Amino acid sequence: MPVPSSVDAVMLTKNSMKPCLKECLDSIYKNVPVNSLIAVDGGSTDGTLELLKSYPRVKIIVDAKGNRATSRQLGIEAVETEWFVFLDSDVILCDKWFDYAKIYLKDPKVGAVWGAALQRSSSD
């Protein structure tokens, strides 16, 4: 199976500006070959949508009356690439994240890749 040259990224949001949405988005665009960032929003009022719109190739789906399951499903249905990435709005990816993950995508038995979270102190 060929390694994808780009992937869609699905992110659920609702008032996600704090603690680190901008840093999260910057890390995604720096470390993932993004075809589209699909943000499924639960009714943000804190500037989340405005920040998302300032990034390239963002699709916003509003699911204000849904829940995490319906929002994830809407995100999956909007995916256009063979592989996609679920990302939380408070995760900052490490440098070369996709380079590390794509090694596993070469194996036809692999259907998903999961990463471990490292807690960041407030002084970082």
C-alpha positions in Angstrom: 0.0 0.0 0.0 1.5 3.4 -1.0 2.0 5.9 1.8 -0.3 8.9 1.3 1.1 12.2 0.1 -1.7 14.0 1.9 -4.4 13.3 4.5 -7.5 14.9 5.8 -7.4 15.9 9.5 -10.6 15.8 11.5 -10.8 17.9 14.7 -13.8 18.4 17.0 -14.0 21.9 18.5 -16.2 23.9 20.8 -14.7 27.0 22.4 -11.3 25.5 21.9 -9.2 28.7 21.9 -7.7 27.8 25.3 -5.4 26.3 26.2 -3.5 26.1 22.9 -5.6 26.0 19.7 -3.2 28.2 17.7 -0.2 26.1 18.7 -2.1 23.0 17.8 -3.0 24.2 14.3 0.5 25.4 13.7 1.9 22.0 14.6 -0.6 20.3 12.3 0.2 22.4 9.3 3.9 22.1 10.0 4.0 18.3 10.5 1.1 16.8 8.5 0.6 17.0 4.7 -2.9 18.4 5.1 -5.3 18.0 2.2 -8.2 19.5 4.3 -8.6 20.2 8.0 -12.2 19.3 8.8 -13.4 21.0 11.9 -16.7 19.8 13.4 -17.8 22.6 15.7 -20.3 22.3 18.6 -21.2 26.0 18.7 -18.1 28.0 19.5 -18.4 31.6 20.7 -14.8 32.3 21.8 -13.1 33.0 18.4 -12.4 29.4 17.6 -14.2 29.6 14.2 -12.4 32.8 13.3 -9.0 31.3 14.0 -9.8 28.2 12.0 -10.9 30.3 9.0 -7.4 32.0 9.0 -5.8 28.6 8.1 -5.7 27.2 4.5 -8.0 24.3 3.4 -10.3 24.3 6.4 -13.8 22.9 6.1 -16.1 23.8 9.0 -19.1 21.7 9.8 -21.4 22.9 12.5 -22.9 20.2 14.8 -24.2 22.4 17.6 -26.9 19.9 18.8 -24.8 16.8 18.3 -22.4 14.9 20.6 -18.9 13.6 20.2 -20.1 10.5 18.3 -22.2 12.4 15.8 -19.5 15.0 15.3 -16.9 12.3 14.6 -19.2 10.7 12.2 -19.8 14.0 10.3 -16.1 14.5 10.2 -15.5 11.0 8.8 -18.2 11.5 6.2 -16.4 14.7 5.0 -13.0 12.9 4.5 -11.8 12.8 0.9 -8.5 11.0 1.3 -7.7 7.3 1.8 -6.2 7.9 5.2 -7.2 10.6 7.7 -6.1 11.8 11.1 -8.2 12.5 14.2 -6.7 15.3 16.2 -7.8 16.9 19.5 -7.8 20.7 19.6 -5.4 20.7 22.6 -2.7 18.5 21.1 0.6 19.9 19.8 2.3 17.4 17.4 6.0 16.8 17.7 8.3 17.7 14.8 8.2 15.2 12.0 5.1 13.6 13.5 3.8 12.3 10.1 7.2 11.0 9.1 7.1 8.8 12.3 3.5 7.7 11.6 3.8 7.0 7.9 6.4 4.2 8.6 3.5 2.1 9.9 1.2 2.9 7.0 3.3 0.7 4.6 2.1 -2.4 6.4 -1.1 -3.7 4.8 -2.2 -5.1 8.2 -2.2 -1.7 9.8 -5.6 0.1 9.9 -4.8 2.7 12.5 -1.8 4.4 14.2 -2.1 5.8 17.7 0.3 8.1 19.5 1.1 8.7 23.2 0.6 12.0 24.8 3.3 13.7 26.8 2.2 16.3 29.3 3.6 19.7 28.8 4.2 21.9 31.8 2.7 25.4 32.0 6.3 26.8 31.8 6.9 25.3 28.3 
